[in-house]
Short mmCIF file of C-alpha atoms in Angstrom, two decimals:
data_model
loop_
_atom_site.label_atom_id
_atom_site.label_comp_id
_atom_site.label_asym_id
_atom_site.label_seq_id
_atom_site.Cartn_x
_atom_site.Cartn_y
_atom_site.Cartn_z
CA UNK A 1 -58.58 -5.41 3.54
CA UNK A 2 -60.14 -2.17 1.67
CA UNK A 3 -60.80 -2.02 -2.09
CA UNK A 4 -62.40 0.84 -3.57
CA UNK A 5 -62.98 4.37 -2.06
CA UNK A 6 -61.55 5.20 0.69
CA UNK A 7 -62.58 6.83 4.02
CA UNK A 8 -60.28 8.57 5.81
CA UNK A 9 -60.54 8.83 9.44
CA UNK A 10 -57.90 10.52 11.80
CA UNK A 11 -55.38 8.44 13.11
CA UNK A 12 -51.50 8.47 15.52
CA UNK A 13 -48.07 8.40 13.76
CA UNK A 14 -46.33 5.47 13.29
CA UNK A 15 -43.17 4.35 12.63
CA UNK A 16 -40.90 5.05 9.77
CA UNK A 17 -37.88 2.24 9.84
CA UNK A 18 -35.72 0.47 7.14
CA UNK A 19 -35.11 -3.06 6.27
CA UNK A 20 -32.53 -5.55 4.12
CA UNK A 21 -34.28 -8.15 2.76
CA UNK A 22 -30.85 -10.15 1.51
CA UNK A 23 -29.01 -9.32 5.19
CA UNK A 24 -32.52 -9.10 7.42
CA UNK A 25 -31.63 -6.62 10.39
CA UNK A 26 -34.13 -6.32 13.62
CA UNK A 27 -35.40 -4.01 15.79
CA UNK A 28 -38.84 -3.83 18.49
CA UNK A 29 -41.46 -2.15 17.37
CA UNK A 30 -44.47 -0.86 19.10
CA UNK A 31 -47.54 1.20 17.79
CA UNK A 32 -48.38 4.72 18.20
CA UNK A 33 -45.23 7.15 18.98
CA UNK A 34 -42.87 7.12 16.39
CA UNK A 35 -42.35 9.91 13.31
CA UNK A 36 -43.89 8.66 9.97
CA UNK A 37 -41.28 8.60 6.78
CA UNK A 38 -42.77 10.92 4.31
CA UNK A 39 -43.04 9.15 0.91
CA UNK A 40 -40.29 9.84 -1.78
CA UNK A 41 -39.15 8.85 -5.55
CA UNK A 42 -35.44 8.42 -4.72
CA UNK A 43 -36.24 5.55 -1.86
CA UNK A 44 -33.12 3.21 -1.48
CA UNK A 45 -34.05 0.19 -3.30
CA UNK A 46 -32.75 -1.53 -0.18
CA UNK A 47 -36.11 -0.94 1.81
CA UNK A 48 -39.21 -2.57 2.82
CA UNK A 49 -42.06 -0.04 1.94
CA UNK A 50 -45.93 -0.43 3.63
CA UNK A 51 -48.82 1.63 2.29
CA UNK A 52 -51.47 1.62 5.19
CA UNK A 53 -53.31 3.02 7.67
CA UNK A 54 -54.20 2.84 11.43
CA UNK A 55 -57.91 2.14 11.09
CA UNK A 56 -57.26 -0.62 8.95
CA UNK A 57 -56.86 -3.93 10.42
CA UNK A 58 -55.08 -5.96 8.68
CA UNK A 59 -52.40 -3.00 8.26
CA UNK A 60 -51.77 -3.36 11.89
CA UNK A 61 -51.72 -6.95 11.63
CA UNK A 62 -48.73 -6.44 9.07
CA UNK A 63 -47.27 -4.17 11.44
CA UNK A 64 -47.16 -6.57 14.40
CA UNK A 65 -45.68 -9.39 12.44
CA UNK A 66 -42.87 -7.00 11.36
CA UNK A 67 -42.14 -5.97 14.92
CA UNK A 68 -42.82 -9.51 16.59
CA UNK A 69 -39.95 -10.76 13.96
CA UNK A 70 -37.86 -7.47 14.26
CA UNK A 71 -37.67 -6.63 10.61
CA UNK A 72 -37.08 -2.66 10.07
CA UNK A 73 -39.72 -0.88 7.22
CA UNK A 74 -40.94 2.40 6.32
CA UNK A 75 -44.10 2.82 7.08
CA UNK A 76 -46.25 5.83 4.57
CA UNK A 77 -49.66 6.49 5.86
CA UNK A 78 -52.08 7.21 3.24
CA UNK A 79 -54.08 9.83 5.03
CA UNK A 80 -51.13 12.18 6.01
CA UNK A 81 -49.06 11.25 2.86
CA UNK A 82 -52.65 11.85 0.75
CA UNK A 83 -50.66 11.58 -2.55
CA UNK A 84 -49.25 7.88 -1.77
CA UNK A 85 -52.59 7.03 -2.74
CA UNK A 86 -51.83 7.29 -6.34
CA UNK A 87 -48.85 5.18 -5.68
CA UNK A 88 -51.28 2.20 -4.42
CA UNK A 89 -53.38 2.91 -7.11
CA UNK A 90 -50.34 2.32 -9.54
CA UNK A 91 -49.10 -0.31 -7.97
CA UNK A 92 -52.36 -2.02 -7.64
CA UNK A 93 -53.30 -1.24 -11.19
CA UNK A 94 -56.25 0.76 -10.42
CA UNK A 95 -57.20 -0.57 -7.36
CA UNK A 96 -57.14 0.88 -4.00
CA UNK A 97 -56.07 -1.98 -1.62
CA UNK A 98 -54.25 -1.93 1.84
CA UNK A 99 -51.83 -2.81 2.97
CA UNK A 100 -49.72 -2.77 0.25
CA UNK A 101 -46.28 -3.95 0.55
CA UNK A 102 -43.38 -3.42 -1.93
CA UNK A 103 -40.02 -5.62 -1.45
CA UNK A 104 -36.59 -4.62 -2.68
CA UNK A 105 -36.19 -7.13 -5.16
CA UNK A 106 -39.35 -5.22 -6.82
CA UNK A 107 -42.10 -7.70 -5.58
CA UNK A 108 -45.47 -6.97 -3.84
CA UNK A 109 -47.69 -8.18 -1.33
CA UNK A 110 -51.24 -7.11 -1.41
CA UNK A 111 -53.65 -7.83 1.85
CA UNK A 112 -50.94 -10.81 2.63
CA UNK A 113 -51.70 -12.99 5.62
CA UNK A 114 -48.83 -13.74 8.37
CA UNK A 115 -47.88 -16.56 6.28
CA UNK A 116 -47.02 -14.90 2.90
CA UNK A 117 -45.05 -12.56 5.13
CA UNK A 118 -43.11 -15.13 6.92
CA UNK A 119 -42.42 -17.30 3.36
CA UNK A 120 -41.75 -13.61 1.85
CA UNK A 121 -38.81 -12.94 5.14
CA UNK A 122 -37.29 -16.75 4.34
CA UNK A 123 -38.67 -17.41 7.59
CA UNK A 124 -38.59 -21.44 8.03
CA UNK A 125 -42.41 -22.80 8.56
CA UNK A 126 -42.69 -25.86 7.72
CA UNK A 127 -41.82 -28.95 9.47
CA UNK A 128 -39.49 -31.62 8.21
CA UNK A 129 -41.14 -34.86 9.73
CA UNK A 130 -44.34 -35.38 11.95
CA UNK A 131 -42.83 -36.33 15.08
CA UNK A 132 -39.67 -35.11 17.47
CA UNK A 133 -38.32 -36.70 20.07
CA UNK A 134 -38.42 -32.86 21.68
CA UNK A 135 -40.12 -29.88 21.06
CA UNK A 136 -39.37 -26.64 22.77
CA UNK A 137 -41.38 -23.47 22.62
CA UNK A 138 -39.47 -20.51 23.10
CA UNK A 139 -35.79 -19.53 21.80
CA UNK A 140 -34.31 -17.45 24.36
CA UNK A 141 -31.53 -18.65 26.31
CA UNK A 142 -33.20 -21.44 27.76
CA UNK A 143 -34.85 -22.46 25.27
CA UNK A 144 -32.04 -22.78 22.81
CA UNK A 145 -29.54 -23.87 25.48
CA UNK A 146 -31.66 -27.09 26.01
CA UNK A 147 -31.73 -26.99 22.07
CA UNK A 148 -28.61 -27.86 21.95
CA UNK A 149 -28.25 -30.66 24.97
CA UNK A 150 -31.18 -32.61 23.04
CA UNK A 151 -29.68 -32.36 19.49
CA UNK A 152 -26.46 -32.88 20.75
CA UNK A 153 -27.75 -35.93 22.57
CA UNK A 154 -29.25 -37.44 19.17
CA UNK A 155 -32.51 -36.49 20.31
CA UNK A 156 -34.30 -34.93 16.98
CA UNK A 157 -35.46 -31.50 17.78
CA UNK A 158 -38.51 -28.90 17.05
CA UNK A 159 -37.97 -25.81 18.18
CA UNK A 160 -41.23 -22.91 17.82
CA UNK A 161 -41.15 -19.32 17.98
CA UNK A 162 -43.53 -16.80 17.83
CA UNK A 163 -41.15 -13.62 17.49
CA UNK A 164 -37.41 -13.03 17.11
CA UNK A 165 -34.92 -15.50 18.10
CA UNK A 166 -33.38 -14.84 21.22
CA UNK A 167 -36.59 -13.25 23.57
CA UNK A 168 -35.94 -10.66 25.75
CA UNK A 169 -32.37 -11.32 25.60
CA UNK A 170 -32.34 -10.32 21.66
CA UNK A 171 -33.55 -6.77 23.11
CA UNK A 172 -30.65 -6.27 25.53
CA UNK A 173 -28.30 -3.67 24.26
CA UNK A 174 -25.23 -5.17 26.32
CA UNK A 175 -25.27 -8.22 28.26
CA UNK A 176 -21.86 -7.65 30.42
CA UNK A 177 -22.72 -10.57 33.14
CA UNK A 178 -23.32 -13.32 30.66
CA UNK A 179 -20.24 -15.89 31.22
CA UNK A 180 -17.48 -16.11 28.65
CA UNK A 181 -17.50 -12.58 27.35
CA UNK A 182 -15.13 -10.58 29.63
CA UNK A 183 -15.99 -7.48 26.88
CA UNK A 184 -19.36 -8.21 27.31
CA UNK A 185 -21.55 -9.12 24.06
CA UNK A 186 -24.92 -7.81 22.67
CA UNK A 187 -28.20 -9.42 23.29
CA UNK A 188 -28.33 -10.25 19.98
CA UNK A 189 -25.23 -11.08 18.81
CA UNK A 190 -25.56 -13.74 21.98
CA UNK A 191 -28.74 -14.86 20.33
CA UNK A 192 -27.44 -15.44 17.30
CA UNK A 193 -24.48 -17.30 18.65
CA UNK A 194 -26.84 -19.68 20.65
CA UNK A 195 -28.98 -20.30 17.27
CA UNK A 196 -26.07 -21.22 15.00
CA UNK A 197 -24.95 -23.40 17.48
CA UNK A 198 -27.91 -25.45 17.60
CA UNK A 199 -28.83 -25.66 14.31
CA UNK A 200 -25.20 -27.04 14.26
CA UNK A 201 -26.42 -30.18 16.59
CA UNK A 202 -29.67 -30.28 14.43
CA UNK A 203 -32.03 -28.40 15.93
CA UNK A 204 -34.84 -27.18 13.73
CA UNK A 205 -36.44 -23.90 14.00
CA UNK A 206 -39.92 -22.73 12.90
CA UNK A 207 -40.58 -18.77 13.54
CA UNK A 208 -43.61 -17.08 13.62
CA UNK A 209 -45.27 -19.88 14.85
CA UNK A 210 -47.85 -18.94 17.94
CA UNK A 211 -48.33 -22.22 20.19
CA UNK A 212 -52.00 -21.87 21.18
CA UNK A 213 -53.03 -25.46 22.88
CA UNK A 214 -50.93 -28.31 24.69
CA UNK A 215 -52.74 -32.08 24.47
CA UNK A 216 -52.27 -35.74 25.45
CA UNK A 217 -52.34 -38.36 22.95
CA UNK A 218 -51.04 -41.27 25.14
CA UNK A 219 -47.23 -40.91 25.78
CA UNK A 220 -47.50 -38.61 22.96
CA UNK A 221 -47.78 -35.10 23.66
CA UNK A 222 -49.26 -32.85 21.19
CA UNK A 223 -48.49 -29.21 20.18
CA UNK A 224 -50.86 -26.96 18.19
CA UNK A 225 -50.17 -23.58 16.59
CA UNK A 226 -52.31 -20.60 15.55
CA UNK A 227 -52.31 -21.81 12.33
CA UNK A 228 -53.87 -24.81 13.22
CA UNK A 229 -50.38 -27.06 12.50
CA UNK A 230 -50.40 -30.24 15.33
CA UNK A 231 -46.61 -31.14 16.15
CA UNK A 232 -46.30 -34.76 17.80
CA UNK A 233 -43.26 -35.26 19.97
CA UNK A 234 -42.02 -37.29 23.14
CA UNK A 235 -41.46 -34.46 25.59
CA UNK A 236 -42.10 -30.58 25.58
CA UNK A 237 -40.61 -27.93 26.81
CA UNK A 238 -42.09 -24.85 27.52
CA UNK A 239 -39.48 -21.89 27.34
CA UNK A 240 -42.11 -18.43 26.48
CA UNK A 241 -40.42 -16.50 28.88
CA UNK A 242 -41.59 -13.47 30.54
CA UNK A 243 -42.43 -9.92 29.37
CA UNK A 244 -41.77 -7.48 31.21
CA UNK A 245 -44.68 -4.82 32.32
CA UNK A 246 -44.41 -1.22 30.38
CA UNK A 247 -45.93 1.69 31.38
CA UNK A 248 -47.31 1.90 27.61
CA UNK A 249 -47.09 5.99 27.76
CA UNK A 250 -45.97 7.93 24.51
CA UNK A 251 -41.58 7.58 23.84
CA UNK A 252 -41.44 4.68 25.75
CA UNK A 253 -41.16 1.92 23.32
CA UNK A 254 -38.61 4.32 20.79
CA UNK A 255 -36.26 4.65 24.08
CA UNK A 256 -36.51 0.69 25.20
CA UNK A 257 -32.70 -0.65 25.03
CA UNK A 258 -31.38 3.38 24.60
CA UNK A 259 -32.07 4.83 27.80
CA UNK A 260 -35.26 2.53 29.19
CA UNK A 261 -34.44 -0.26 30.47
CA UNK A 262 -35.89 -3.40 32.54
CA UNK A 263 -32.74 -5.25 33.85
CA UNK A 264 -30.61 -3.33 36.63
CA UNK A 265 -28.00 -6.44 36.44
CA UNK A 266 -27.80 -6.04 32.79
CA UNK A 267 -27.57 -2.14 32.60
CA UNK A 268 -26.77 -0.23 35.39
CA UNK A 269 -22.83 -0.68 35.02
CA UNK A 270 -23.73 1.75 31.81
CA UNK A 271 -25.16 4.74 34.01
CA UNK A 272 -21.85 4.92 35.91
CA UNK A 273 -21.46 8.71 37.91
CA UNK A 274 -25.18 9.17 35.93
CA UNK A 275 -28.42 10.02 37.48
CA UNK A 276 -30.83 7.25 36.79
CA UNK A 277 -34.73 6.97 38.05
CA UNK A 278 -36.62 3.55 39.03
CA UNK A 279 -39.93 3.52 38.04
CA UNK A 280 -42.07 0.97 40.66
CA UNK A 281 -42.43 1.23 44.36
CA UNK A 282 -42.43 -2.29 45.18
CA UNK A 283 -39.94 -5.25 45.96
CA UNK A 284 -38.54 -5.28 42.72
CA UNK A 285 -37.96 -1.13 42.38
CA UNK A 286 -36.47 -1.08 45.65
CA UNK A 287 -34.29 -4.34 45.31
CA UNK A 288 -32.87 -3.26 42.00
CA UNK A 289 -32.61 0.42 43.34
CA UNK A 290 -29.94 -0.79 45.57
CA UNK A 291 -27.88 -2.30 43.05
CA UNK A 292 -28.14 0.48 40.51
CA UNK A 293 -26.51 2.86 43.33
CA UNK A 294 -23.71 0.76 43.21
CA UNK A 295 -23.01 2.66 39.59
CA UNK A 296 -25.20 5.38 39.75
CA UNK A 297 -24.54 8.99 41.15
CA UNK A 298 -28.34 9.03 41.85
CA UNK A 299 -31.26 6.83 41.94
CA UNK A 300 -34.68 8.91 42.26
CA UNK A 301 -37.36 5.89 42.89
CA UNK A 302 -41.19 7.02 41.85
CA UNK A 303 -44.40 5.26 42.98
CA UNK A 304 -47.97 6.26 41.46
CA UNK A 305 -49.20 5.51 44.92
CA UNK A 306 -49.19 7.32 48.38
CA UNK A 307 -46.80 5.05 49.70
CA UNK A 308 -44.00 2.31 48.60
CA UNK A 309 -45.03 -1.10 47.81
CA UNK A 310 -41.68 -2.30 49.17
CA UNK A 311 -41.47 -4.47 51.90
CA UNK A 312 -40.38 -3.05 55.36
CA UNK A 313 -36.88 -4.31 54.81
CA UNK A 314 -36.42 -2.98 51.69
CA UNK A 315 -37.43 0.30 52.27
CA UNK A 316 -35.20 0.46 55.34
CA UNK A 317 -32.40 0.03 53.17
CA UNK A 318 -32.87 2.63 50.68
CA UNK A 319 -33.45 4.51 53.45
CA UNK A 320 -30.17 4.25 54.58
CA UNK A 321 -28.57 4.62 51.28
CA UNK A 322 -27.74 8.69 50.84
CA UNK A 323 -28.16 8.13 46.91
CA UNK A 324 -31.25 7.11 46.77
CA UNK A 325 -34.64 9.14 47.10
CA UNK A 326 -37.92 8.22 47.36
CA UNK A 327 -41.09 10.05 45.79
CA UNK A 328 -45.01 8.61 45.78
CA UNK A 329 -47.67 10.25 43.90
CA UNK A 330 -45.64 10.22 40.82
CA UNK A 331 -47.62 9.81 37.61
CA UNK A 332 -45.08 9.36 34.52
CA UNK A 333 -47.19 10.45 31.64
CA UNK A 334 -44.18 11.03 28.74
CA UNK A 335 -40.90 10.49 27.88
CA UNK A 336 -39.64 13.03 25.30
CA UNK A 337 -37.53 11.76 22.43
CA UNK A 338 -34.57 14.22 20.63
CA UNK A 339 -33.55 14.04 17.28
CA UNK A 340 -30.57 11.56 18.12
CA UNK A 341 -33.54 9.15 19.72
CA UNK A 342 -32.15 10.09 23.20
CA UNK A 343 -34.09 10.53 26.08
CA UNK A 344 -35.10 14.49 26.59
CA UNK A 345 -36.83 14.29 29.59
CA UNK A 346 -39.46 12.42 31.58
CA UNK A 347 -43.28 14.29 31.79
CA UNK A 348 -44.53 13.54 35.09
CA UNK A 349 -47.98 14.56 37.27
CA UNK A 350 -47.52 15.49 40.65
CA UNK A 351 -50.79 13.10 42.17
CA UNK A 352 -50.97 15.38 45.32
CA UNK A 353 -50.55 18.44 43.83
CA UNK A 354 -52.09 18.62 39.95
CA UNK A 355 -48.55 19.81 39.34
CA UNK A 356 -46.74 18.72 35.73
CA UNK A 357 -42.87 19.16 35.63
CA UNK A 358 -40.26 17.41 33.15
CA UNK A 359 -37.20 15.78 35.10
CA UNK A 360 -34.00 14.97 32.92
CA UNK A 361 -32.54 11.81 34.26
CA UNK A 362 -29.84 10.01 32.21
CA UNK A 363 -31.68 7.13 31.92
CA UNK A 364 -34.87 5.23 33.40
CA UNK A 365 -35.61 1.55 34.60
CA UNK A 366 -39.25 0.49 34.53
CA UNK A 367 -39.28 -2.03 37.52
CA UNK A 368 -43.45 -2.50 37.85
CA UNK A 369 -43.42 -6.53 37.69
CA UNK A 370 -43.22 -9.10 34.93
CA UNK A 371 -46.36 -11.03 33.23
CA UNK A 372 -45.05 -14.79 32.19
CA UNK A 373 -46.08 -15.79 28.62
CA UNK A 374 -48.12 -18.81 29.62
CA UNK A 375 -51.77 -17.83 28.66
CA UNK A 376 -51.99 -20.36 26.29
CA UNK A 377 -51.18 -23.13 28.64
CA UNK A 378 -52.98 -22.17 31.92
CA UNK A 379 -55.95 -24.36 31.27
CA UNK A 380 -53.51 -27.29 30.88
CA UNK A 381 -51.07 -27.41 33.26
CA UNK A 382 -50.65 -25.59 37.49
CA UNK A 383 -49.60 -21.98 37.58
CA UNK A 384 -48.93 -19.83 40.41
CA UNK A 385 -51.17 -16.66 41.48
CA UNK A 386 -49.34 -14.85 38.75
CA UNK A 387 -49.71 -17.03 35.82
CA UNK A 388 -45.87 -18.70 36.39
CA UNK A 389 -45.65 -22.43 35.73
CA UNK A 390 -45.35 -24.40 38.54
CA UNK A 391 -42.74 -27.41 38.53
CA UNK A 392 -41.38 -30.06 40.45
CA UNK A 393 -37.53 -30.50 40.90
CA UNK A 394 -37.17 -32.08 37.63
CA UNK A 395 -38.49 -28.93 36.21
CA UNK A 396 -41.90 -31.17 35.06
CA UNK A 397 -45.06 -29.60 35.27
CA UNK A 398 -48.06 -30.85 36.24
CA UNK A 399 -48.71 -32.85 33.02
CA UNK A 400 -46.43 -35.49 32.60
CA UNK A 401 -43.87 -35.42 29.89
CA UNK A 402 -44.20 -31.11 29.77
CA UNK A 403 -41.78 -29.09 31.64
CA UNK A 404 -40.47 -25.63 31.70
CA UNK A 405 -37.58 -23.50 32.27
CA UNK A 406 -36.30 -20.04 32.35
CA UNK A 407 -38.47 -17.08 32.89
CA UNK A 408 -41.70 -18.40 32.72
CA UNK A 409 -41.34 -20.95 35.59
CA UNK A 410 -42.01 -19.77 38.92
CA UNK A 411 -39.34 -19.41 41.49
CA UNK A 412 -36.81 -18.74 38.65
CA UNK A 413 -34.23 -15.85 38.78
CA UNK A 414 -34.86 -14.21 35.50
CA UNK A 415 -31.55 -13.78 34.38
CA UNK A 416 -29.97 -14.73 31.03
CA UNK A 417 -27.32 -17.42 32.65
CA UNK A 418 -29.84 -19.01 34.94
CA UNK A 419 -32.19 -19.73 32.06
CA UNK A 420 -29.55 -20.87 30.09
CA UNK A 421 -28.55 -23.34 33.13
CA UNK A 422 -32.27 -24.18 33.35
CA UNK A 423 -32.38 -24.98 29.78
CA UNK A 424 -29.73 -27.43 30.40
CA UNK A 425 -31.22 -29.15 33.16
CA UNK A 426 -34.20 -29.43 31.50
CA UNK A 427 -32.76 -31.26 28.61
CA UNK A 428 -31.07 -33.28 30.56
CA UNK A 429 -34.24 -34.07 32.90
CA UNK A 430 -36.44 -34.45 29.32
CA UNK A 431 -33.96 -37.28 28.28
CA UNK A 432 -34.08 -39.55 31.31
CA UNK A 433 -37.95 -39.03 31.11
CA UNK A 434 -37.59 -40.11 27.33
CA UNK A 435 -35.57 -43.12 28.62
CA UNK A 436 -38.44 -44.48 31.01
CA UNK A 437 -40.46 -44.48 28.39
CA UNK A 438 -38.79 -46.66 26.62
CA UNK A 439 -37.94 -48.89 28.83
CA UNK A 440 -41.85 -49.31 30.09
#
């Protein structure tokens, strides 16, 4: 991106994380509130080393691909580390380019695009043949689950993925309510499990692949990606998932899976005897308020608003549960990180008052809604108000020969097990569809 003199502007930390190449470990990463790792000569070979800065585009480009994929770096920012300069100039021989990224096995990447980073990881991109009976966009539970139906079936199978494998699920810290593991099993591990298993049947995965466009060719339906690959196939099934909504304040994203969480069912059991505050004032904050006192010694609800969201109903019943309290006009502006990445304390504004205080709950839920991953597709097929795909009872959407499952259909539960079920059906429901066809 930059080659010459530089011209230093001032700019936020960022993260400084660690990464295996040979044994690739993951994490999420998000922009703007984690400690920098100053620069130093005895750096374990064993790490993934970037040489950026914030104003520079493509460094942050570099920086999302490593977080989208979950691979840990350290991160040296040439304007606070002022003497890694001379290391880019060395590496560079001379000249001053950014990013520049050094590998353990002594190689470097200079200004690389997403796909020199993805061939770089051993990330698979390339497609074996030009059509599938199946393609599937999305590997979390659903979409791997159906994965495996198809493959297992004898149905060939392309499966695409933008970030890590897994989705949300691969963020979960402990998924205690996902059947078969009466000791409960970690997000990822479970992600991991589903991907072996269907790349046992067959299935074959392409990461860091961004679907952008859905199109008819006939019975054909057509996938294109970011990169501007066109994937043929029989049937499609859309699988994105959902995210869910942050509140995108400082120490959020360095607490997510530790103490912040988005799934009550999933975490609560962990905050046992604990005090625990819901962040959201609506149905979903109040629903999953009621279930967290279950664990919970108590759950302090906060709304940004005058009053609660909630419907009627709802709020009756946290109104007759002694554990849980109720407060509006709560702006959360902070959450404070210690040195063992633990929560500190929550930074909050008092709306009515002006007043700033920091409360020290054990552990926070951010409950303000979920956003379905389904931009790319609105123009193509029906979506709800909220951007959900709409489907029939085949789970087929309103192009023929597309359907969806999991958390990015409407009306589904968004839980792990349900999408996994859904991922089943679909597969299932994408093979008779295949079978018409045939038989026209």
């Amino acid at each position: 991106m930059l080659s010459g003199a530089f011209s230093f502007a001032p700019i936020c930390r960022t993260p400084g994380i660690t990464a295996n190449i040979s044994d690739t470990k993951y994490f999420f990463w998000e922009s703007g509130d984690s400690e920098m790792t100053q620069p130093t000569d005895d750096q374990a070979p064993e790490t993934i080393r970037m040489y950026g800065a914030n104003w520079c585009p493509d460094c942050r480009r570099a920086k999302t691909f490593f977080g989208e994929q979950r691979i840990h770096y350290e991160y040296i920012d040439i304007e606070l580390f002022p003497e890694a300069v001379a290391d880019v100039e060395r590496i560079n021989h001379g000249m001053r380019s950014i990013p520049t990224i050094v590998f353990p096995d002594g190689s470097v990447l200079v200004e690389p695009s997403d796909t020199d980073l993805a061939a770089k990881m051993g990330l698979h991109l390339e497609a074996s043949r030009d059509f599938y009976d199946v393609i599937i966009v999305g590997s979390g539970p659903a979409g791997l689950t159906a994965g495996i139906y198809t493959a297992r079936e004898g149905l060939s199978t392309l499966l695409l993925e933008k970030s890590g494998i897994g989705g949300q699920v691969g963020l979960t810290r402990q998924m205690e309510n996902f059947p078969g593991f009466d000791s409960g099993i970690s997000g990822a591990d479970l992600a991991d499990r589903l991907r072996r298993q269907a790349e046992r049947f067959g299935v074959e995965i392409l990461q860091a692949q961004t679907v952008v466009d859905l199109d008819e060719d006939g019975a054909y339906r057509l996938v294109r990606t970011a990169d501007g690959s066109e994937y043929c196939g029989g049937a499609v099934l859309l699988a994105t998932g959902s995210t869910y909504r942050r509140l995108r304040v400082p120490g959020e994203s360095r607490l997510i899976g530790i103490n912040i969480h988005f799934c009550a069912t999933c975490d609560a059991p962990f905050y046992k005897d604990r005090s625990v505050y819901v962040i959201g004032g609506g149905n979903s904050g109040f629903q999953e308020s009621l279930h967290i006192c279950q664990f919970a010694r108590e759950v302090t609800i906060l709304e940004v608003e005058p009053q609660p969201r909630a419907s009627l109903i709802l709020q009756q019943k946290v109104a007759d549960c002694p554990a849980i309290h109720v407060r509006t006009n709560q702006d959360v502006r902070e959450f404070l990180v210690d040195e063992r990445r633990h929560l500190a304390g929550v930074r909050i504004v008092d709306r009515a008052t002006g007043k700033e205080r920091i409360d020290h709950p054990d552990g926070v839920f951010i409950l303000i809604g979920m956003d379905p991953n389904s931009g790319n597709f609105q123009h193509r097929i029906e979506t709800d108000g909220r951007g959900f795909i709409v489907t029939n009872d085949a789970l087929e959407t309103s192009m023929r020969g597309v359907f969806a499952a999991g958390d990015v259909r409407a009306r589904s539960t968004k839980q792990a097990a349900a999408a996994a079920g859904e991922g089943a059906t679909a597969a299932l429901m994408m093979r008779q569809y295949l079978e018409k066809l045939v038989t026209l």
